[in-house]
Tab-separated table of C-alpha atoms in Angstrom:
chain	number	residue	atom	x	y	z
A	1	MET	CA	-25.616	-15.880	21.027
A	2	GLN	CA	-22.254	-14.256	20.126
A	3	LYS	CA	-24.209	-13.102	16.396
A	4	LEU	CA	-27.552	-11.299	18.656
A	5	PHE	CA	-24.792	-9.990	21.061
A	6	ALA	CA	-22.957	-8.099	17.694
A	7	THR	CA	-25.906	-7.271	15.774
A	8	ILE	CA	-25.989	-5.447	19.225
A	9	ALA	CA	-22.561	-4.093	19.493
A	10	VAL	CA	-22.580	-2.842	15.905
A	11	ILE	CA	-25.839	-1.031	15.940
A	12	ILE	CA	-24.821	0.970	18.597
A	13	THR	CA	-22.049	1.568	17.099
A	14	GLY	CA	-22.707	3.050	14.514
A	15	ALA	CA	-25.863	4.801	15.649
A	16	ILE	CA	-22.751	6.701	17.316
A	17	LEU	CA	-20.742	7.229	14.693
A	18	LEU	CA	-24.381	8.585	12.412
A	19	ASN	CA	-25.147	10.556	15.356
A	20	ALA	CA	-21.882	12.357	14.571
A	21	VAL	CA	-22.485	12.738	10.877
A	22	GLU	CA	-24.335	15.463	11.662
A	23	ASP	CA	-21.229	17.723	11.942
A	24	PHE	CA	-19.138	16.831	9.042
A	25	PRO	CA	-18.420	18.820	6.180
A	26	ARG	CA	-20.486	18.678	2.736
A	27	PHE	CA	-19.367	16.261	0.522
A	28	GLY	CA	-16.650	18.122	-2.262
A	29	ASP	CA	-17.016	21.026	-0.398
A	30	PRO	CA	-13.539	22.947	-1.610
A	31	HIS	CA	-13.241	25.442	1.491
A	32	SER	CA	-13.885	22.767	4.573
A	33	PRO	CA	-11.901	22.636	6.959
A	34	PRO	CA	-9.518	19.292	5.075
A	35	ASN	CA	-10.049	21.386	2.576
A	36	SER	CA	-8.083	24.553	3.504
A	37	GLY	CA	-7.797	24.979	7.411
A	38	VAL	CA	-10.008	26.431	9.729
A	39	SER	CA	-11.149	29.864	9.424
A	40	GLY	CA	-9.151	32.043	11.005
A	41	GLY	CA	-5.974	29.382	11.633
A	42	SER	CA	-3.272	29.510	9.802
A	43	VAL	CA	-2.910	27.383	6.217
A	44	SER	CA	-3.640	24.035	5.819
A	45	SER	CA	-0.876	21.968	5.431
A	46	SER	CA	-2.546	20.314	2.198
A	47	VAL	CA	-2.651	24.153	0.817
A	48	HIS	CA	-0.068	25.103	1.612
A	49	TYR	CA	1.321	21.505	0.171
A	50	LEU	CA	-0.618	22.473	-3.138
A	51	GLN	CA	1.234	25.730	-3.741
A	52	ASN	CA	4.519	25.447	-2.222
A	53	THR	CA	5.607	21.211	-3.699
A	54	TYR	CA	6.921	22.558	-7.322
A	55	LEU	CA	8.252	25.594	-5.762
A	56	ASP	CA	10.726	23.413	-3.661
A	57	THR	CA	10.960	19.842	-5.559
A	58	ARG	CA	10.023	20.930	-9.059
A	59	VAL	CA	7.596	17.355	-9.011
A	60	PRO	CA	4.529	18.158	-10.733
A	61	ASN	CA	3.422	15.926	-8.841
A	62	VAL	CA	1.979	17.065	-5.534
A	63	VAL	CA	1.363	12.935	-3.730
A	64	THR	CA	4.493	12.411	-5.192
A	65	ALA	CA	6.592	14.857	-3.247
A	66	VAL	CA	4.628	14.979	-0.074
A	67	LEU	CA	5.229	10.937	0.326
A	68	ALA	CA	8.810	10.711	-0.424
A	69	ASP	CA	9.935	14.123	0.393
A	70	TYR	CA	7.287	16.138	2.987
A	71	ARG	CA	6.820	12.885	4.471
A	72	GLY	CA	9.669	11.213	4.177
A	73	TYR	CA	10.105	9.293	7.717
A	74	ASP	CA	6.779	8.184	7.857
A	75	THR	CA	7.416	6.338	4.304
A	76	LEU	CA	10.729	5.408	5.533
A	77	PHE	CA	8.890	3.454	8.025
A	78	GLU	CA	6.401	2.065	6.183
A	79	THR	CA	8.740	0.215	3.696
A	80	ALA	CA	10.147	-0.829	6.851
A	81	VAL	CA	6.803	-2.106	7.495
A	82	ILE	CA	6.796	-3.838	4.196
A	83	LEU	CA	10.202	-5.432	4.988
A	84	THR	CA	8.849	-6.713	8.377
A	85	ALA	CA	5.819	-8.445	7.169
A	86	GLY	CA	7.739	-9.720	4.057
A	87	ILE	CA	10.518	-10.399	6.858
A	88	ALA	CA	7.563	-12.349	9.531
A	89	VAL	CA	6.157	-14.365	6.959
A	90	PHE	CA	9.247	-15.858	5.876
A	91	ALA	CA	9.673	-17.049	9.619
A	92	ILE	CA	6.391	-18.653	10.351
A	93	LEU	CA	6.067	-20.619	6.876
A	94	ARG	CA	9.472	-20.823	5.610
A	95	VAL	CA	10.078	-24.613	6.067
A	96	VAL	CA	13.694	-24.760	5.053
A	97	ARG	CA	14.655	-28.917	4.528
A	98	ARG	CA	18.469	-30.255	3.876
A	99	LYS	CA	20.024	-30.743	0.969
A	100	ASP	CA	20.555	-34.401	0.600
A	101	GLU	CA	16.200	-34.213	2.001
A	102	GLU	CA	15.961	-31.812	-0.918
A	103	GLU	CA	17.684	-34.083	-3.864
A	104	SER	CA	15.466	-37.429	-2.305
A	105	THR	CA	12.213	-35.227	-3.511
A	106	GLY	CA	13.412	-34.737	-7.189
A	107	SER	CA	12.667	-33.701	-10.044
A	108	GLU	CA	12.416	-30.190	-8.739
A	109	GLU	CA	15.560	-29.175	-9.936
A	110	LYS	CA	14.569	-29.471	-13.732
A	111	ALA	CA	11.282	-26.715	-13.052
A	112	CYS	CA	13.865	-23.765	-11.686
A	113	SER	CA	16.445	-24.227	-13.578
A	114	GLY	CA	15.869	-20.700	-15.205
A	115	GLU	CA	13.575	-22.370	-18.290
A	116	PHE	CA	9.957	-21.521	-19.245
A	117	SER	CA	7.922	-24.046	-17.541
A	118	THR	CA	4.775	-24.224	-19.063
A	119	SER	CA	4.653	-28.092	-17.300
A	120	ASP	CA	3.412	-28.022	-13.587
A	121	SER	CA	6.021	-28.471	-12.105
A	122	ASP	CA	5.255	-31.535	-9.763
A	123	GLY	CA	6.027	-33.296	-12.833
A	124	GLU	CA	2.708	-34.953	-14.018
A	125	GLY	CA	3.770	-32.435	-17.461
A	126	ARG	CA	0.401	-30.621	-17.944
A	127	HIS	CA	0.437	-28.778	-20.926
A	128	ARG	CA	-0.863	-25.369	-20.768
A	129	VAL	CA	-0.289	-23.468	-24.254
A	130	VAL	CA	-2.520	-21.039	-24.044
A	131	VAL	CA	-1.758	-20.066	-20.550
A	132	GLY	CA	2.327	-19.803	-21.324
A	133	THR	CA	1.973	-17.961	-25.176
A	134	ALA	CA	-0.737	-15.826	-22.784
A	135	CYS	CA	2.372	-14.970	-20.661
A	136	ARG	CA	5.155	-15.208	-22.491
A	137	VAL	CA	2.756	-11.803	-24.039
A	138	VAL	CA	1.832	-9.857	-20.568
A	139	VAL	CA	4.747	-10.575	-18.799
A	140	PRO	CA	6.945	-8.066	-20.484
A	141	LEU	CA	4.384	-5.212	-21.073
A	142	ALA	CA	3.695	-5.688	-17.659
A	143	GLN	CA	7.255	-5.902	-16.179
A	144	LEU	CA	7.526	-2.526	-18.551
A	145	PHE	CA	4.142	-1.147	-17.175
A	146	GLY	CA	5.801	-1.417	-14.148
A	147	PHE	CA	8.934	0.655	-14.794
A	148	TYR	CA	7.163	3.179	-16.306
A	149	ILE	CA	4.812	3.801	-13.665
A	150	ILE	CA	7.609	4.178	-11.358
A	151	ALA	CA	9.925	6.703	-13.539
A	152	HIS	CA	6.936	8.506	-14.318
A	153	GLY	CA	5.442	9.217	-10.949
A	154	HIS	CA	7.095	12.674	-10.727
A	155	PRO	CA	4.895	14.315	-14.266
A	156	SER	CA	1.744	11.576	-13.947
A	157	PRO	CA	0.024	9.281	-11.357
A	158	GLY	CA	2.551	6.722	-9.695
A	159	GLY	CA	6.178	5.818	-7.989
A	160	GLY	CA	7.271	3.117	-5.730
A	161	PHE	CA	4.609	1.881	-4.119
A	162	GLN	CA	1.666	1.353	-7.225
A	163	GLY	CA	4.865	0.667	-9.723
A	164	GLY	CA	6.746	-1.766	-7.411
A	165	VAL	CA	3.350	-3.621	-6.805
A	166	VAL	CA	2.659	-4.412	-10.520
A	167	LEU	CA	5.786	-5.395	-11.021
A	168	GLY	CA	5.562	-7.886	-8.274
A	169	THR	CA	1.893	-9.145	-10.085
A	170	SER	CA	3.872	-10.061	-12.909
A	171	PHE	CA	6.047	-12.614	-11.385
A	172	ILE	CA	2.742	-13.427	-9.673
A	173	LEU	CA	1.756	-14.012	-12.668
A	174	LEU	CA	4.759	-15.582	-13.795
A	175	ALA	CA	3.597	-18.664	-10.786
A	176	LEU	CA	0.095	-18.720	-12.119
A	177	ALA	CA	0.722	-19.762	-15.222
A	178	GLY	CA	4.398	-21.533	-15.433
A	179	GLY	CA	4.380	-23.050	-12.083
A	180	LEU	CA	6.152	-21.358	-9.082
A	181	GLY	CA	9.287	-22.835	-9.737
A	182	SER	CA	9.244	-21.526	-13.251
A	183	ALA	CA	8.891	-17.878	-11.060
A	184	LEU	CA	11.577	-18.920	-9.233
A	185	GLY	CA	13.663	-19.477	-12.038
A	186	ARG	CA	14.061	-16.013	-12.677
A	187	LEU	CA	13.917	-13.761	-9.398
A	188	ARG	CA	15.544	-16.770	-6.832
A	189	GLU	CA	14.089	-16.596	-3.450
A	190	ASP	CA	17.816	-15.313	-1.912
A	191	MET	CA	17.778	-12.233	-4.540
A	192	TYR	CA	14.568	-11.418	-3.479
A	193	LEU	CA	15.101	-11.151	-0.316
A	194	ARG	CA	18.350	-9.501	-0.600
A	195	LEU	CA	16.427	-6.541	-2.940
A	196	ALA	CA	14.429	-6.139	-0.256
A	197	CYS	CA	16.496	-5.052	2.408
A	198	LEU	CA	18.594	-3.514	-0.207
A	199	GLY	CA	15.197	-1.104	-1.565
A	200	VAL	CA	14.815	-0.062	2.686
A	201	PHE	CA	18.888	0.073	2.450
A	202	ILE	CA	18.204	2.371	-0.338
A	203	TYR	CA	15.986	4.894	1.459
A	204	ALA	CA	17.501	5.341	4.537
A	205	GLY	CA	20.599	5.439	2.838
A	206	ILE	CA	19.758	8.270	0.363
A	207	GLY	CA	18.383	9.587	3.676
A	208	LEU	CA	21.750	9.480	5.452
A	209	LEU	CA	23.780	11.041	2.588
A	210	SER	CA	22.502	14.137	3.379
A	211	LEU	CA	23.559	13.930	6.528
A	212	PHE	CA	27.424	14.117	4.809
A	213	PHE	CA	26.305	17.670	4.015
A	214	ARG	CA	25.765	18.494	7.314
A	215	ARG	CA	21.663	18.663	6.960
A	216	ASN	CA	18.682	16.813	7.858
A	217	PHE	CA	18.199	13.496	7.939
A	218	LEU	CA	16.586	12.836	4.612
A	219	ASP	CA	16.836	16.074	3.350
A	220	TYR	CA	17.389	15.681	-0.481
A	221	GLY	CA	18.746	18.802	-1.561
A	222	ALA	CA	21.638	18.438	0.215
A	223	LEU	CA	22.513	16.172	-2.406
A	224	SER	CA	23.207	19.633	-5.090
A	225	GLY	CA	26.500	19.584	-3.414
A	226	LEU	CA	27.194	15.557	-4.914
A	227	LEU	CA	24.676	15.919	-8.231
A	228	GLN	CA	26.040	19.649	-9.037
A	229	THR	CA	23.231	20.460	-11.960
A	230	GLY	CA	19.652	22.445	-11.577
A	231	GLY	CA	20.130	23.620	-7.752
A	232	GLU	CA	18.851	22.391	-4.675
A	233	GLU	CA	14.945	21.803	-6.439
A	234	MET	CA	16.402	19.445	-8.838
A	235	ALA	CA	18.212	17.583	-6.502
A	236	ARG	CA	14.861	16.714	-4.385
A	237	SER	CA	13.199	15.423	-7.650
A	238	HIS	CA	16.527	13.541	-8.103
A	239	GLY	CA	16.068	12.132	-4.760
A	240	ILE	CA	13.148	11.679	-4.785
A	241	PHE	CA	12.907	9.336	-7.931
A	242	GLY	CA	16.123	7.464	-6.151
A	243	VAL	CA	13.506	6.638	-2.811
A	244	GLU	CA	11.153	5.716	-5.549
A	245	LEU	CA	13.169	3.074	-6.585
A	246	GLY	CA	14.024	1.733	-3.380
A	247	VAL	CA	10.267	1.450	-2.297
A	248	ALA	CA	8.991	-0.463	-5.348
A	249	MET	CA	12.297	-2.597	-5.074
A	250	THR	CA	11.289	-3.537	-1.249
A	251	VAL	CA	6.970	-3.835	-2.804
A	252	THR	CA	8.329	-5.900	-5.705
A	253	SER	CA	9.911	-8.517	-3.422
A	254	VAL	CA	7.598	-8.903	-0.978
A	255	MET	CA	4.156	-8.867	-2.810
A	256	PHE	CA	5.986	-12.274	-4.554
A	257	ALA	CA	7.328	-13.544	-1.401
A	258	LEU	CA	3.898	-13.004	0.423
A	259	PHE	CA	2.463	-15.123	-2.742
A	260	ALA	CA	5.256	-17.928	-2.662
A	261	ASN	CA	5.279	-18.880	1.057
A	262	LEU	CA	1.441	-18.628	1.467
A	263	SER	CA	0.235	-20.541	-2.706
A	264	THR	CA	2.894	-23.092	-0.898
A	265	ARG	CA	2.945	-23.320	2.522
A	266	GLY	CA	6.633	-22.435	2.839
A	267	GLU	CA	8.301	-24.903	0.736
A	268	LEU	CA	8.702	-22.769	-1.778
A	269	LYS	CA	7.451	-26.153	-4.167
A	270	GLY	CA	4.887	-27.231	-6.667
A	271	GLY	CA	2.630	-23.995	-5.812
A	272	LEU	CA	-1.018	-23.606	-6.709
B	1	MET	CA	-39.125	11.644	4.572
B	2	MET	CA	-37.737	12.547	1.285
B	3	GLU	CA	-36.669	16.406	2.690
B	4	TRP	CA	-35.220	14.878	5.688
B	5	ILE	CA	-32.793	12.392	3.051
B	6	LYS	CA	-32.401	15.628	0.550
B	7	THR	CA	-31.307	17.962	3.866
B	8	THR	CA	-29.744	14.757	6.163
B	9	ILE	CA	-27.942	12.402	3.424
B	10	VAL	CA	-27.672	13.801	1.174
B	11	PRO	CA	-24.747	16.550	1.303
B	12	HIS	CA	-22.984	13.553	3.810
B	13	PHE	CA	-23.836	10.859	1.889
B	14	ASN	CA	-20.342	9.404	1.283
B	15	PHE	CA	-20.189	9.141	5.763
B	16	TRP	CA	-22.493	7.548	5.570
B	17	ILE	CA	-21.647	4.895	3.508
B	18	TYR	CA	-18.400	4.838	5.029
B	19	VAL	CA	-20.890	4.342	8.651
B	20	VAL	CA	-22.194	1.465	6.867
B	21	ILE	CA	-19.770	-0.703	5.689
B	22	MET	CA	-17.402	-0.201	7.990
B	23	MET	CA	-20.388	-1.693	10.536
B	24	LEU	CA	-20.678	-4.332	7.797
B	25	GLY	CA	-16.978	-5.072	8.303
B	26	LEU	CA	-17.132	-4.948	12.802
B	27	TRP	CA	-19.818	-7.206	12.611
B	28	ALA	CA	-17.857	-10.026	10.034
B	29	ALA	CA	-14.298	-9.141	12.639
B	30	ILE	CA	-17.268	-10.019	15.671
B	31	GLY	CA	-19.731	-12.366	14.668
B	32	LYS	CA	-18.478	-14.995	12.694
B	33	ASN	CA	-16.081	-17.614	13.944
B	34	ASN	CA	-13.935	-18.780	10.840
B	35	LEU	CA	-10.531	-16.966	11.071
B	36	ILE	CA	-11.018	-16.065	7.743
B	37	LYS	CA	-14.406	-15.013	7.942
B	38	LYS	CA	-13.221	-12.443	10.427
B	39	LEU	CA	-10.096	-11.094	8.098
B	40	ILE	CA	-13.106	-10.608	4.995
B	41	GLY	CA	-14.408	-8.401	8.261
B	42	LEU	CA	-10.865	-6.632	9.085
B	43	SER	CA	-10.244	-5.700	5.250
B	44	ILE	CA	-14.540	-4.503	4.303
B	45	PHE	CA	-13.108	-2.331	7.560
B	46	GLN	CA	-10.093	-1.593	6.205
B	47	THR	CA	-11.411	-0.894	2.631
B	48	ALA	CA	-13.969	2.354	4.666
B	49	ILE	CA	-11.265	3.805	6.320
B	50	LEU	CA	-9.396	4.330	2.914
B	51	LEU	CA	-13.442	5.592	1.468
B	52	LEU	CA	-13.519	8.381	4.649
B	53	TYR	CA	-10.581	9.323	3.932
B	54	VAL	CA	-10.404	9.965	0.570
B	55	SER	CA	-13.698	11.412	0.174
B	56	MET	CA	-12.858	13.787	2.420
B	57	GLY	CA	-10.462	15.386	-0.108
B	58	VAL	CA	-12.669	15.330	-2.442
B	59	LYS	CA	-13.242	19.099	-3.827
B	60	GLU	CA	-15.894	20.407	-6.176
B	61	GLY	CA	-14.343	20.972	-9.923
B	62	ALA	CA	-11.270	19.997	-8.867
B	63	SER	CA	-8.826	18.060	-11.299
B	64	ILE	CA	-6.379	15.677	-9.317
B	65	PRO	CA	-3.133	17.167	-7.872
B	66	ILE	CA	-1.274	17.172	-10.202
B	67	VAL	CA	0.405	20.669	-11.232
B	68	ASP	CA	0.410	21.852	-14.586
B	69	GLU	CA	4.048	22.777	-15.474
B	70	THR	CA	2.945	26.398	-16.985
B	71	MET	CA	1.183	26.320	-13.722
B	72	GLY	CA	3.827	26.110	-11.812
B	73	GLU	CA	6.926	27.918	-14.132
B	74	ALA	CA	4.194	30.879	-13.427
B	75	ALA	CA	4.651	30.287	-9.676
B	76	VAL	CA	8.515	30.598	-9.940
B	77	ASP	CA	9.156	33.771	-11.418
B	78	PHE	CA	6.086	34.646	-9.433
B	79	MET	CA	8.110	34.070	-6.324
B	80	ALA	CA	11.282	35.038	-8.793
B	81	GLN	CA	10.021	38.374	-8.622
B	82	GLY	CA	9.250	38.695	-5.020
B	83	GLY	CA	5.736	38.380	-4.804
B	84	GLY	CA	5.333	35.410	-1.877
B	85	ALA	CA	4.222	38.236	0.904
B	86	ALA	CA	1.835	39.905	-1.545
B	87	GLY	CA	-0.533	37.544	-0.278
B	88	ALA	CA	-1.670	33.664	-1.047
B	89	THR	CA	-4.304	36.186	-3.531
B	90	ALA	CA	-2.496	36.632	-5.854
B	91	PHE	CA	-0.507	33.209	-6.174
B	92	PRO	CA	-0.738	31.577	-9.741
B	93	ILE	CA	-1.413	28.135	-7.799
B	94	ASN	CA	-4.989	27.679	-6.898
B	95	PRO	CA	-5.074	25.012	-4.188
B	96	ASP	CA	-9.414	25.145	-5.233
B	97	LEU	CA	-8.341	23.543	-8.322
B	98	PHE	CA	-6.921	20.353	-7.014
B	99	ALA	CA	-7.913	17.800	-5.076
B	100	ASN	CA	-6.804	17.199	-1.472
B	101	PRO	CA	-3.167	15.907	-2.136
B	102	LEU	CA	-2.856	15.041	1.841
B	103	PRO	CA	-4.895	11.624	2.319
B	104	HIS	CA	-4.216	10.658	-0.880
B	105	VAL	CA	-0.735	10.195	0.507
B	106	LEU	CA	-1.770	8.578	3.564
B	107	MET	CA	-4.313	6.170	2.056
B	108	LEU	CA	-1.301	5.200	-1.007
B	109	THR	CA	0.854	3.863	1.985
B	110	ALA	CA	-2.323	2.349	3.962
B	111	ILE	CA	-2.891	0.583	1.092
B	112	VAL	CA	0.279	-1.171	0.737
B	113	VAL	CA	0.894	-2.207	4.255
B	114	GLY	CA	-2.951	-3.567	4.504
B	115	VAL	CA	-2.119	-5.856	1.811
B	116	ALA	CA	1.679	-6.898	4.219
B	117	THR	CA	-0.332	-7.525	6.660
B	118	LEU	CA	-3.255	-9.577	5.186
B	119	GLY	CA	-0.829	-11.489	4.497
B	120	VAL	CA	1.078	-12.159	7.745
B	121	ALA	CA	-2.463	-12.406	8.787
B	122	LEU	CA	-2.844	-15.095	6.201
B	123	ALA	CA	0.263	-16.826	7.153
B	124	LEU	CA	-0.219	-16.749	10.813
B	125	CYS	CA	-3.993	-18.698	9.338
B	126	GLN	CA	-1.600	-21.801	7.724
B	127	VAL	CA	-0.008	-22.437	10.589
B	128	ILE	CA	-3.328	-22.635	12.459
B	129	PHE	CA	-4.334	-24.776	10.662
B	130	ARG	CA	-1.636	-26.795	9.750
B	131	ASP	CA	-1.652	-27.701	13.725
B	132	PHE	CA	-5.137	-27.942	14.743
B	133	GLY	CA	-6.814	-29.157	11.728
B	134	THR	CA	-9.979	-26.587	11.538
B	135	LEU	CA	-9.865	-22.487	11.157
B	136	GLU	CA	-12.919	-22.072	13.492
B	137	GLU	CA	-12.627	-20.173	16.720
B	138	PRO	CA	-14.830	-22.320	18.799
B	139	GLU	CA	-12.421	-25.473	17.903
B	140	ILE	CA	-9.364	-24.689	17.899
B	141	LEU	CA	-10.784	-22.959	21.800
B	142	ASN	CA	-12.119	-26.661	23.000
B	143	GLN	CA	-8.258	-28.202	21.768
B	144	ILE	CA	-6.482	-25.777	23.490
B	145	GLN	CA	-8.954	-26.079	26.541
B	146	THR	CA	-7.774	-30.688	25.815
B	147	ILE	CA	-4.037	-29.530	25.967
B	148	GLN	CA	-3.994	-27.436	28.949
B	149	ASP	CA	-6.165	-29.861	30.785
B	150	ASP	CA	-3.825	-32.939	30.097
B	151	VAL	CA	-1.817	-30.611	31.540
């Protein structure tokens, strides 16, 4: 019965939406309203971004500049949403035990000591030679690639969100290959929680810095007084980079926090 | 029939595909009983929205929205010579050569926030499974009903 109602509702909604499809612009039309503005109206914001981004910020990648500068408020609070999601998962799932209970379960301390453990962290000692060795080769490369994506967000596709996800994935790979203990040995829980908060703090801090130069919040052009080189345009470019670093920190640690809590039901022990 | 497909579907095929994918997701979200299957439906729904936005920013014969350094420097020189008032036709950066950056920006953040919210949803599902021992919605509702009847 429920499925019948669902089918009817979906068919009606779909029919209404398909009826409106006629009025949408043709696929790939460079002069459609979303791409170049309504005819007779003012120039659309996307055309403004394309024509002025390099002049304003000296950043060739328009997406990065729009993300971190023109729409800085949006991205600041998106980052805050990601941090909130990380805190929410922590609040919902995390089981915190007292120290003496912790010790009675035993065997965990060894896995958390930072050794690259190829044995299962529940002490069964199943050796994963192939996976462990492959992981040892792939993880540094993945992290290097993540930093490359963050650092080259200006002239090529990339930035804080993308690079942060790659970095977070490298820690998840570590956890999958050597047990969660070996990943937590590299990035402890208190460290990733601090890192997530530090990312949002860096972002908001760079925005607040421009207030001290009597300019608007998140107006990185004001930082030229601090950096002393290249004028306001280069100051915006550097400000965008700082902001991207903050975003990357938050995304990296929240991705890993989500995996660590979800895969162990908040115990942060054993893992998959 | 072929004529109708050519004139109606082909110029707008991205919108047809997005409606179909979105309705698949909506059906899963309201027609399925399992909470995980509902989440999968919501993810499919979200993917359809991403497709809608990104496909609207496509321009024929355009490249990715990264301005060439030489083209950018030409624009800087152009502005330095006071050419801003001369009009957009002579401007060195032609917007038709680059895909629309705005949908990419909006969807870039939407994807990451989607992953974060999916994580919260999965955490809630784990807690529900721990407390009720099931993820089937009718069974959960039954258990809640019996708890309320006891009180």
